[in-house]
PDB file of C-alpha atoms in Angstrom:
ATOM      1  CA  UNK A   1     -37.461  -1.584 -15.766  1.00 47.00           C
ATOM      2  CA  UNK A   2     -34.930   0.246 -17.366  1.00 59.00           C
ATOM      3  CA  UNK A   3     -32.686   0.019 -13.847  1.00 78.00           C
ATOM      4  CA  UNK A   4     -29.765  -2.144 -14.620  1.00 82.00           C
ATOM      5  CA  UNK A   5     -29.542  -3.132 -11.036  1.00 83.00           C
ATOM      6  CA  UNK A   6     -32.982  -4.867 -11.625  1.00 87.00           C
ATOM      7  CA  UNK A   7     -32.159  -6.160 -15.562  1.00 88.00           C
ATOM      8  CA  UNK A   8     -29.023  -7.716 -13.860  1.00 89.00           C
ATOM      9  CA  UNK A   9     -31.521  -9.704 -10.822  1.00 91.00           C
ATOM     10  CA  UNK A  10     -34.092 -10.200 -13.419  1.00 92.00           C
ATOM     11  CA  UNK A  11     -30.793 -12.289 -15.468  1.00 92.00           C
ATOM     12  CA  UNK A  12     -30.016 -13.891 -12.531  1.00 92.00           C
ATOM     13  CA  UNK A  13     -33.459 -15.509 -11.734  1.00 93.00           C
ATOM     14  CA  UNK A  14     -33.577 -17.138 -15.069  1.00 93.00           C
ATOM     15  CA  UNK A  15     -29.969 -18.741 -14.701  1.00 92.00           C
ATOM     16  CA  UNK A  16     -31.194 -21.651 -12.798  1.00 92.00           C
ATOM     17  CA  UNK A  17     -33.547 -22.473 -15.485  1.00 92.00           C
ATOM     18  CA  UNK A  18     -30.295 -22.822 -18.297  1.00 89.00           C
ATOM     19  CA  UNK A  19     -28.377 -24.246 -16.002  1.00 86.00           C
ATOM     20  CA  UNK A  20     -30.886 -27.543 -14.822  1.00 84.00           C
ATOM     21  CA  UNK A  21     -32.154 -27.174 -18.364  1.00 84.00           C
ATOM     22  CA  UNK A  22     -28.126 -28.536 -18.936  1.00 82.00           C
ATOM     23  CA  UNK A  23     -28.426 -31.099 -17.213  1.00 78.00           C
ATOM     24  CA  UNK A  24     -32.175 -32.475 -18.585  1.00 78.00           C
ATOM     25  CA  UNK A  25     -31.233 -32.154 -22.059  1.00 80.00           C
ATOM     26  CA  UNK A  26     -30.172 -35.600 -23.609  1.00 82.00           C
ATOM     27  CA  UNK A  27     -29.275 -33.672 -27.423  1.00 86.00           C
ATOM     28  CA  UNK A  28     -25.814 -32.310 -27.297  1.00 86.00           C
ATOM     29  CA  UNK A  29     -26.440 -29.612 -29.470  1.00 88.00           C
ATOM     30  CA  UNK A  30     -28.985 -28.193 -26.978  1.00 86.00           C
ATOM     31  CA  UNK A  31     -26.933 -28.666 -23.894  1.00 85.00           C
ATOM     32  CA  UNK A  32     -24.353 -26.463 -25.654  1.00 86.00           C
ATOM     33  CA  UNK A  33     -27.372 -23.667 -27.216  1.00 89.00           C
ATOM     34  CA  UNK A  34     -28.229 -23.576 -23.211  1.00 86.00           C
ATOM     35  CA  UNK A  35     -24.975 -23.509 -22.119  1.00 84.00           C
ATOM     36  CA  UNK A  36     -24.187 -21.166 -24.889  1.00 87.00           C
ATOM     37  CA  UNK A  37     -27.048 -19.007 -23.590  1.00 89.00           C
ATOM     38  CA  UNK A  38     -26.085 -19.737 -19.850  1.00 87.00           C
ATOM     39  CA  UNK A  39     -22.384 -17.591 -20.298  1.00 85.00           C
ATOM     40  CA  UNK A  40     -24.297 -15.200 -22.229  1.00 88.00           C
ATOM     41  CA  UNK A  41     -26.691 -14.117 -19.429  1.00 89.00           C
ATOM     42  CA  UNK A  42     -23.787 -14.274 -17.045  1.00 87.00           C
ATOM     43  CA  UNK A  43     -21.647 -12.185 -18.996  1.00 86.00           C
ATOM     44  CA  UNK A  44     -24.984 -10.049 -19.150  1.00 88.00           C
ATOM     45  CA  UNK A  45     -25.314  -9.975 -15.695  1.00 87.00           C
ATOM     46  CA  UNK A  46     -21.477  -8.833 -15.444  1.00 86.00           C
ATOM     47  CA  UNK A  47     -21.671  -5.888 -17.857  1.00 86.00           C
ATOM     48  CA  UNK A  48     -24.544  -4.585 -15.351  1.00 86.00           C
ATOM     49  CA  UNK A  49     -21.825  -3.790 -12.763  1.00 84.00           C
ATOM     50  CA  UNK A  50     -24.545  -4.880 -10.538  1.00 84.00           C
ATOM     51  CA  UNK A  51     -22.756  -5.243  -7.119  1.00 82.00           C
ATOM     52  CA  UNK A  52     -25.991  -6.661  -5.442  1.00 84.00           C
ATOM     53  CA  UNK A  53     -26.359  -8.926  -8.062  1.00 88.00           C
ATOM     54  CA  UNK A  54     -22.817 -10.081  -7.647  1.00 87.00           C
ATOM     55  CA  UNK A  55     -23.359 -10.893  -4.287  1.00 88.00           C
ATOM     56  CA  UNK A  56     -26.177 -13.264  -5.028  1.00 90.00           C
ATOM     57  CA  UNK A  57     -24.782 -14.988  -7.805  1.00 89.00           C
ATOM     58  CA  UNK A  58     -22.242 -16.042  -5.535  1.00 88.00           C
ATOM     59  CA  UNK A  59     -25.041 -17.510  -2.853  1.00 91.00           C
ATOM     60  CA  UNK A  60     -26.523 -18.959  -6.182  1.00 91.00           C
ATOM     61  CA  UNK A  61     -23.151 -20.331  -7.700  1.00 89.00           C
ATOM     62  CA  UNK A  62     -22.396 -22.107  -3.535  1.00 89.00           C
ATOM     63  CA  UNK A  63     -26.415 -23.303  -3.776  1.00 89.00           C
ATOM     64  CA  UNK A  64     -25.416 -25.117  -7.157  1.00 87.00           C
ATOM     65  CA  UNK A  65     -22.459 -26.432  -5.127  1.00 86.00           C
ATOM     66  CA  UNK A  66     -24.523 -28.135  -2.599  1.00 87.00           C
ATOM     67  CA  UNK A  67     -27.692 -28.985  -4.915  1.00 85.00           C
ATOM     68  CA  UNK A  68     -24.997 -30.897  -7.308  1.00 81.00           C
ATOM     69  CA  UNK A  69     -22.315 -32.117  -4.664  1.00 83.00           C
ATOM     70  CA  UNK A  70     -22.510 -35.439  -5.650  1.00 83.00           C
ATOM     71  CA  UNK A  71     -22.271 -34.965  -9.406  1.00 81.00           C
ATOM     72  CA  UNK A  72     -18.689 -34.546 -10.084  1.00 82.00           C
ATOM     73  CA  UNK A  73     -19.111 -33.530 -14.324  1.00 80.00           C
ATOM     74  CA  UNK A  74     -21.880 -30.664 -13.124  1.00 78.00           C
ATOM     75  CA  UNK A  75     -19.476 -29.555 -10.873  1.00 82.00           C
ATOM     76  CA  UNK A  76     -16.963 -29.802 -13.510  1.00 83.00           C
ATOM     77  CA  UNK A  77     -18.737 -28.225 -15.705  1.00 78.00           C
ATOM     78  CA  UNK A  78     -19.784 -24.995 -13.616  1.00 79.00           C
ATOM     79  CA  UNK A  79     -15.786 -24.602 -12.926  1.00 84.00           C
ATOM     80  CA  UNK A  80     -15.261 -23.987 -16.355  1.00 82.00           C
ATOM     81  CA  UNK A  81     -18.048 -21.852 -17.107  1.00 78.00           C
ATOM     82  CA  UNK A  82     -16.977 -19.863 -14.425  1.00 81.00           C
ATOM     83  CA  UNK A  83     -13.352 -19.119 -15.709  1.00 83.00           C
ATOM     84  CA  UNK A  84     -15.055 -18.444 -18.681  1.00 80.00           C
ATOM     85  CA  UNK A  85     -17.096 -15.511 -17.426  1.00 79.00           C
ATOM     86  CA  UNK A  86     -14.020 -14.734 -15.146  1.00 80.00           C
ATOM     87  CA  UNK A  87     -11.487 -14.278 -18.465  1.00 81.00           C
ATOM     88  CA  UNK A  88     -14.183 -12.115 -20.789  1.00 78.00           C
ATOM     89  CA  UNK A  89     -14.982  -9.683 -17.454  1.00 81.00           C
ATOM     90  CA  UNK A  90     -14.175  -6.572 -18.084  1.00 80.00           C
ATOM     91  CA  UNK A  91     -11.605  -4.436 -15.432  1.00 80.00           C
ATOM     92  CA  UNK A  92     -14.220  -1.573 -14.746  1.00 78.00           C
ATOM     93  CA  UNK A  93     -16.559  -4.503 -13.273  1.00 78.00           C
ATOM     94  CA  UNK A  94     -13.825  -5.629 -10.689  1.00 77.00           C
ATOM     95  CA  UNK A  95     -13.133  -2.244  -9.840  1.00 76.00           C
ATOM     96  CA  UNK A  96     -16.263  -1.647  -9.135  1.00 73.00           C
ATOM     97  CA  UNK A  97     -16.666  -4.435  -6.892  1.00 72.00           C
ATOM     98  CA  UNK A  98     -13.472  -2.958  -4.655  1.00 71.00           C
ATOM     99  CA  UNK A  99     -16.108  -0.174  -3.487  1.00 68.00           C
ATOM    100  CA  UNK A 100     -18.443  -2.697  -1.609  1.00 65.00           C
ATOM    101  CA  UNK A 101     -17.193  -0.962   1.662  1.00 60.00           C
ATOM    102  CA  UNK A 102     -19.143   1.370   4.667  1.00 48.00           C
ATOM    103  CA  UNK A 103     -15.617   3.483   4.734  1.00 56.00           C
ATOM    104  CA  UNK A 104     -17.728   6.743   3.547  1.00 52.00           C
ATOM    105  CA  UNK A 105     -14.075   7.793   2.385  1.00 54.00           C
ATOM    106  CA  UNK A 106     -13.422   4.746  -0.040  1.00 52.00           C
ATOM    107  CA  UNK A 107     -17.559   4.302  -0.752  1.00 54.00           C
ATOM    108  CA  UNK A 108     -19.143   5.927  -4.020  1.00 56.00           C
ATOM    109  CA  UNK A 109     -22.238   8.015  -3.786  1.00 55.00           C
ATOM    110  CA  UNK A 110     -23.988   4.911  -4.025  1.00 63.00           C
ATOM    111  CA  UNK A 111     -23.211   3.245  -0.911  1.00 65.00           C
ATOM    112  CA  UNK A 112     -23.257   6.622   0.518  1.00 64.00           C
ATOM    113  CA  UNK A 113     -26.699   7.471  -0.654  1.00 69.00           C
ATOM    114  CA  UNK A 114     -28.112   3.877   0.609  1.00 71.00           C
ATOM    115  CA  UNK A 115     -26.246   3.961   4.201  1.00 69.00           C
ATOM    116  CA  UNK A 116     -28.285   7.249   4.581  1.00 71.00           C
ATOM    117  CA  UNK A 117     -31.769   5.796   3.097  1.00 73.00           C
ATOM    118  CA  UNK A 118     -31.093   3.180   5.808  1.00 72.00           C
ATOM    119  CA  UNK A 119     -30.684   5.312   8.467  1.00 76.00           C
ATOM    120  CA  UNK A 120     -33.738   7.035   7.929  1.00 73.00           C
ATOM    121  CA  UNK A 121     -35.605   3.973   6.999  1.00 76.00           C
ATOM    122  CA  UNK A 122     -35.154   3.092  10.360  1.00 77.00           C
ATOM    123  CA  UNK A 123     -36.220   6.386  11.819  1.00 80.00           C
ATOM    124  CA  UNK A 124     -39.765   6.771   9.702  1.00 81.00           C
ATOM    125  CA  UNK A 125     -40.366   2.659  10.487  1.00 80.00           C
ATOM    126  CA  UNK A 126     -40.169   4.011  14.878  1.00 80.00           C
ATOM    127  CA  UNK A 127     -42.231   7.140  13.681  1.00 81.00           C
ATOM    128  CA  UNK A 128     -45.271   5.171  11.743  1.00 80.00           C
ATOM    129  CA  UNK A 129     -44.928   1.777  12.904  1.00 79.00           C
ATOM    130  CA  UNK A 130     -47.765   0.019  11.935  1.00 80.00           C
ATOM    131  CA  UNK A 131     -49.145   1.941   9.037  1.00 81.00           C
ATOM    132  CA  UNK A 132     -45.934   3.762   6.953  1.00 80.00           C
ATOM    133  CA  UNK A 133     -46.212   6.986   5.446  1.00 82.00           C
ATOM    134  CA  UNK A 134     -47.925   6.025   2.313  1.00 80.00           C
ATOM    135  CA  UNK A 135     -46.953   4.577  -0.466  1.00 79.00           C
ATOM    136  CA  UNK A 136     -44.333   6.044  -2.849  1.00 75.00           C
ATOM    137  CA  UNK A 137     -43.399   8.617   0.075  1.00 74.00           C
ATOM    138  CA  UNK A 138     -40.185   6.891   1.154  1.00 77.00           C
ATOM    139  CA  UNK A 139     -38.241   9.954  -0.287  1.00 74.00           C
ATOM    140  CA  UNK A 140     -40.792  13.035   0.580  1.00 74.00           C
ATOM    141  CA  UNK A 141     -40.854  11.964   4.352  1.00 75.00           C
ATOM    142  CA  UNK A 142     -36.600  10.497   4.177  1.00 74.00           C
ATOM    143  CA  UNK A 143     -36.717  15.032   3.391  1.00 72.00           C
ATOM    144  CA  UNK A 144     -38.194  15.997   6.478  1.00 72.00           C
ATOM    145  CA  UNK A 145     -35.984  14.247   8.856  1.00 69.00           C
ATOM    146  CA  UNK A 146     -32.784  14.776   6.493  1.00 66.00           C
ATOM    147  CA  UNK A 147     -29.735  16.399   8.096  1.00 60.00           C
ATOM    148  CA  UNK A 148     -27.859  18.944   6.668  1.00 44.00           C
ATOM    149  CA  UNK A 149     -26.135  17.867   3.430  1.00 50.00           C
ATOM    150  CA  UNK A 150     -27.607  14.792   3.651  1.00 55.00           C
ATOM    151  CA  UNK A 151     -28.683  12.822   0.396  1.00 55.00           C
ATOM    152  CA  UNK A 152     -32.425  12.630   0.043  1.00 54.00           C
ATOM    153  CA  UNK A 153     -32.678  12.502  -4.075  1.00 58.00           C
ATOM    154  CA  UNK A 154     -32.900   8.706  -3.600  1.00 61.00           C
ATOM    155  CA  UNK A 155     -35.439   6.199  -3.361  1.00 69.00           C
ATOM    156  CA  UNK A 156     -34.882   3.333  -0.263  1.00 72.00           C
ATOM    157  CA  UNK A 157     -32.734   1.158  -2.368  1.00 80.00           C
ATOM    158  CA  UNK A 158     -34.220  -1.617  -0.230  1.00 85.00           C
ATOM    159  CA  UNK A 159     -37.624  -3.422  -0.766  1.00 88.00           C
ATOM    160  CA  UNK A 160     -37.830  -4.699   2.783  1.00 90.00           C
ATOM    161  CA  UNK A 161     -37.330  -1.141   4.003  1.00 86.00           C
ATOM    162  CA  UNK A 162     -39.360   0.425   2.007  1.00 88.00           C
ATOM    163  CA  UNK A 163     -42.381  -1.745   2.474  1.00 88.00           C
ATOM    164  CA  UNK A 164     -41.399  -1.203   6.320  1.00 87.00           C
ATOM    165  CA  UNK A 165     -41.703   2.685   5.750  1.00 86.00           C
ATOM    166  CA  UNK A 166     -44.465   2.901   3.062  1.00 86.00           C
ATOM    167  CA  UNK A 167     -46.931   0.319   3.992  1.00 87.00           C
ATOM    168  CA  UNK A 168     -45.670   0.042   8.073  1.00 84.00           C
ATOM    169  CA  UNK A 169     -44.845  -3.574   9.568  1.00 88.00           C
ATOM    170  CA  UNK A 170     -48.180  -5.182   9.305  1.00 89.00           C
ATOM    171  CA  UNK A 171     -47.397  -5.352   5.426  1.00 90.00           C
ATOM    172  CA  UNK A 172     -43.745  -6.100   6.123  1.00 91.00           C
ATOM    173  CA  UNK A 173     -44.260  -9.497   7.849  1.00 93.00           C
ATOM    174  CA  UNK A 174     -47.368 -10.371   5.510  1.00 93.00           C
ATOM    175  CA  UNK A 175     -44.508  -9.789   2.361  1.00 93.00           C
ATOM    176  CA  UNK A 176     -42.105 -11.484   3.960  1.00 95.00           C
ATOM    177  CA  UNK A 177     -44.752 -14.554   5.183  1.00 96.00           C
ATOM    178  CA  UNK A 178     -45.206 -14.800   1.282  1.00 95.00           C
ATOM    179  CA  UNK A 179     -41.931 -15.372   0.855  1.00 95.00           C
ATOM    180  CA  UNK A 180     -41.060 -18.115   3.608  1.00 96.00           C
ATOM    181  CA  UNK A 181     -44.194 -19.979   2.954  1.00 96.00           C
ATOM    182  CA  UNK A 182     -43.509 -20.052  -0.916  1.00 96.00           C
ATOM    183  CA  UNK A 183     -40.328 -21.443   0.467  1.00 96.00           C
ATOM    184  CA  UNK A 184     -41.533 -24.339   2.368  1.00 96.00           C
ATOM    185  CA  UNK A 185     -44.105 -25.083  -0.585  1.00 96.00           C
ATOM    186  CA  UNK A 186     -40.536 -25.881  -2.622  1.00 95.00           C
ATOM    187  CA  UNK A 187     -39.408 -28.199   0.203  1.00 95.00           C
ATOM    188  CA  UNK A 188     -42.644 -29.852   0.626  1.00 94.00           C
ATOM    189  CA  UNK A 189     -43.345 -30.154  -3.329  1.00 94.00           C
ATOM    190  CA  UNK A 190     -39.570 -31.664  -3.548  1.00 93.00           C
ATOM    191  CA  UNK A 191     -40.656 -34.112  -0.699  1.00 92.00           C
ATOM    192  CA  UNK A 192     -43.714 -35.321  -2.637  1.00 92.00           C
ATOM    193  CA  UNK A 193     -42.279 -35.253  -5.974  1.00 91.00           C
ATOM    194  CA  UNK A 194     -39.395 -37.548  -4.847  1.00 90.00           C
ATOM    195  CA  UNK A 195     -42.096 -39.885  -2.843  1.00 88.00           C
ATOM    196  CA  UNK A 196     -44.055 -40.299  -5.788  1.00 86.00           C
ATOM    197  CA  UNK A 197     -40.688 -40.695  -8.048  1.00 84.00           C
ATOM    198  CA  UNK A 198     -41.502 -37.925 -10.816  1.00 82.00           C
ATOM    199  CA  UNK A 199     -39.416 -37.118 -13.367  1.00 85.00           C
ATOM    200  CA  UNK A 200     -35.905 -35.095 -13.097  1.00 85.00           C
ATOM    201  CA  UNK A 201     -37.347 -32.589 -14.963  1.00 88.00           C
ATOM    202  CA  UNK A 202     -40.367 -31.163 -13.028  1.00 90.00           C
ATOM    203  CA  UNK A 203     -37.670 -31.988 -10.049  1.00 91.00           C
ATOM    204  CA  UNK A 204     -35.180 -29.794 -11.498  1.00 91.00           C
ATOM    205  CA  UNK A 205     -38.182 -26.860 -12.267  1.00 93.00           C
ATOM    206  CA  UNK A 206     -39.083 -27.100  -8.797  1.00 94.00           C
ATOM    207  CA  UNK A 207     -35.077 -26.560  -7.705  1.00 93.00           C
ATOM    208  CA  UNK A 208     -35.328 -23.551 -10.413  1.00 94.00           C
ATOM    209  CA  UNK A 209     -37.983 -21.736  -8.586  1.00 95.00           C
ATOM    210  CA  UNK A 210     -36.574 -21.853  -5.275  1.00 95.00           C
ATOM    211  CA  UNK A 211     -33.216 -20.653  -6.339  1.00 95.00           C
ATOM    212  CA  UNK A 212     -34.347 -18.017  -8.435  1.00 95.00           C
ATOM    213  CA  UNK A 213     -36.047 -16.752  -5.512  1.00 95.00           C
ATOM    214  CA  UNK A 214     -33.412 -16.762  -2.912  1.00 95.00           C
ATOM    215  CA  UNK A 215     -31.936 -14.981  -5.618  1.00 94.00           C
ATOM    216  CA  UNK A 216     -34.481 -11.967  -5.685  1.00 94.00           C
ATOM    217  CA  UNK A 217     -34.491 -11.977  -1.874  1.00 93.00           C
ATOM    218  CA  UNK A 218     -30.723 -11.156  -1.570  1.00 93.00           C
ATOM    219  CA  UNK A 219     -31.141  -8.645  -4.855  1.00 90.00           C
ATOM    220  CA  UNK A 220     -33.914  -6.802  -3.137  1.00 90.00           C
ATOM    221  CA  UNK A 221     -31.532  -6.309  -0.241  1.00 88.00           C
ATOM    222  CA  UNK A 222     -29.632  -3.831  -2.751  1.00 84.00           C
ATOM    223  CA  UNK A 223     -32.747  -2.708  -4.756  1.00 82.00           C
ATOM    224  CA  UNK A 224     -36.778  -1.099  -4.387  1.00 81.00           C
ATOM    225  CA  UNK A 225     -38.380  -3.908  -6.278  1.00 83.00           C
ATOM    226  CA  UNK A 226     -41.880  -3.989  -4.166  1.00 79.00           C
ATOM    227  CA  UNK A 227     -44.074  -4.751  -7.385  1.00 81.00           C
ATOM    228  CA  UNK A 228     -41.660  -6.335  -9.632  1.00 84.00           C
ATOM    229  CA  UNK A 229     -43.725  -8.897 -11.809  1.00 88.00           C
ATOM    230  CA  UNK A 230     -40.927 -11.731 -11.663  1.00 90.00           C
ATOM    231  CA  UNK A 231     -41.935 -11.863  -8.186  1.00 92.00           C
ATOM    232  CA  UNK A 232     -45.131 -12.600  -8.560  1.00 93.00           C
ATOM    233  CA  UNK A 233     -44.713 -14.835 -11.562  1.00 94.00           C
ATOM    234  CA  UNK A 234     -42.131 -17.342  -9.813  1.00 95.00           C
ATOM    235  CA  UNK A 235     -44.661 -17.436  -7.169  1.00 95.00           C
ATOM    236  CA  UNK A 236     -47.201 -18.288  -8.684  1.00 95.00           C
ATOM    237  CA  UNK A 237     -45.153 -20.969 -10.562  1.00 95.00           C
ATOM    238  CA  UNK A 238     -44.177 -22.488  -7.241  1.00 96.00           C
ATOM    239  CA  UNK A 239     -48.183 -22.808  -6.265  1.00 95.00           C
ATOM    240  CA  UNK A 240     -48.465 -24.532  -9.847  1.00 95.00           C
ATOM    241  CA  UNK A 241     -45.663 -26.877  -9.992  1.00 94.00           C
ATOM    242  CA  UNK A 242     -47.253 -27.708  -6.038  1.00 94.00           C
ATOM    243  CA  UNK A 243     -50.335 -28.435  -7.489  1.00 94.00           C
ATOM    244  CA  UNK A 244     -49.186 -30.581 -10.251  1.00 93.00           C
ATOM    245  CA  UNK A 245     -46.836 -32.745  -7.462  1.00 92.00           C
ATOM    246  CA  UNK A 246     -50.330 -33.293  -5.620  1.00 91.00           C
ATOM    247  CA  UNK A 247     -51.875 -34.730  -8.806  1.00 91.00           C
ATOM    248  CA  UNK A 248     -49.720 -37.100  -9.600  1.00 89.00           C
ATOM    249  CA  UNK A 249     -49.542 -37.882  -5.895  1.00 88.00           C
ATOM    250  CA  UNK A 250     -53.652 -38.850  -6.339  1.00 86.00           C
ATOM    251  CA  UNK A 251     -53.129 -40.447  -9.064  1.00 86.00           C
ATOM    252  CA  UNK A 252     -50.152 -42.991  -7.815  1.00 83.00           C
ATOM    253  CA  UNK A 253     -52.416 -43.257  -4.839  1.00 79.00           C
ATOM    254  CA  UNK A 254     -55.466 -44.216  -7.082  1.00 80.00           C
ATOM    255  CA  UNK A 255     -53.294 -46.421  -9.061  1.00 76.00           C
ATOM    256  CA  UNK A 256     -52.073 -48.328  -6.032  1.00 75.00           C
ATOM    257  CA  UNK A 257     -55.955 -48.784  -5.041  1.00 77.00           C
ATOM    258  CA  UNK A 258     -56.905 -50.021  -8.010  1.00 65.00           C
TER     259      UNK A 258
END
């Protein structure tokens, strides 16, 4: 979309596929074209002034941490790229940050507007519990419980909460059942890949997926991105990459039969 809230998650989720790309790259030149294109997207990302996606680069950046612990020169590595997108961030981006705050005197109309959608997010979910008020209504019904004064030009400004409002909770836990069981698939595909030792770089794709969407579950947090393709797509890449890890498990298996 044209929303540079979402262009800045939409960035993000493709990060962890330039970064492990890095690291299975044995040409030099490509490891710096990738890393090249790595501090572009971040400095990308920046020049969104994206405070959502702010927050989950962080998560991303400590996930990195952990993934890569052991690996002093990745770690190394990821310092430096981060003073790097540190020194070319523009002021207006950090001062933008400062207003991540629910003091309504010190918040902008944005965290104004989305501590209000919340607050009647919550009100429509008690109203129509199980079946919403339709979908694309969020703002229409957020109007006929608004106070006086209150903001109701915006939409939820939270994908959980509006599929609680729209659709009702039945949809809510089936969206978020999507998500935690496309989770486990990661952990269980990483289990059989490493079992059936397959290579680093269908290891590393598998890493990609999941942290790309962690990513888009902390963005979403921030944004109404209910039918956003990359969803879908990494999704469907995780059942893939699953599918492949069981097919070389048969295989190994058939091998060690025969």
């Amino acid at each position: 979309g044209a929303d540079t809230n979402e262009y800045g998650t939409h960035i993000l989720m493709v990060i962890p596929f330039l970064v492990l790309f890095i690291e299975n790259e044995k040409s030099f030149f490509k490891k710096m074209l990738f890393m090249f294109f790595t501090i572009l997207c971040c400095y990308a990302m920046v020049r969104t002034y994206s405070r959502g996606t702010t927050i989950a680069a962080a998560v991303l950046f400590l996930m990195f941490a952990w993934i890569k612990r052991k690996n002093k020169k990745f770690l190394f590595i990821m310092v430096i790229l981060l003073i790097c997108i540190s020194v070319i961030t523009p002021q207006k981006f950090w001062d933008r940050l400062g207003t991540i705050t629910a003091d309504s005197s010190v918040a902008d109309g944005s965290i104004n507007a989305r501590l209000v959608a919340l607050k009647h997010g919550l009100e429509l979910i008690q109203e129509n519990f199980f079946f919403g008020v339709g979908f694309g209504a969020f703002q229409y019904a957020s109007m006929q419980i608004a106070g006086f004064g209150e903001d109701t030009r915006h939409v939820a400004h939270n994908t959980y909460l509006e599929i609680g409002v729209e659709t009702g909770l039945i949809n809510l836990i089936v969206f978020l059942m999507i998500i935690i069981i496309s989770m486990r698939t990661c952990f269980s595909t990483a289990k059989t890949l490493r079992l059936c030792d397959a290579s680093t770089e269908l290891k590393n794709i598998n890493k990609a997926l999941l942290m790309s969407l962690v990513v888009f579950c902390i963005c979403v947090v921030f944004l109404s991105m209910s039918f956003d393709r990359f969803f879908y797509i990494v999704i469907a890449l995780i059942s893939s990459v699953q599918d492949i890890a069981f097919n070389i498990q048969n295989r190994r298996e058939a091998e060690d039969i025969a």
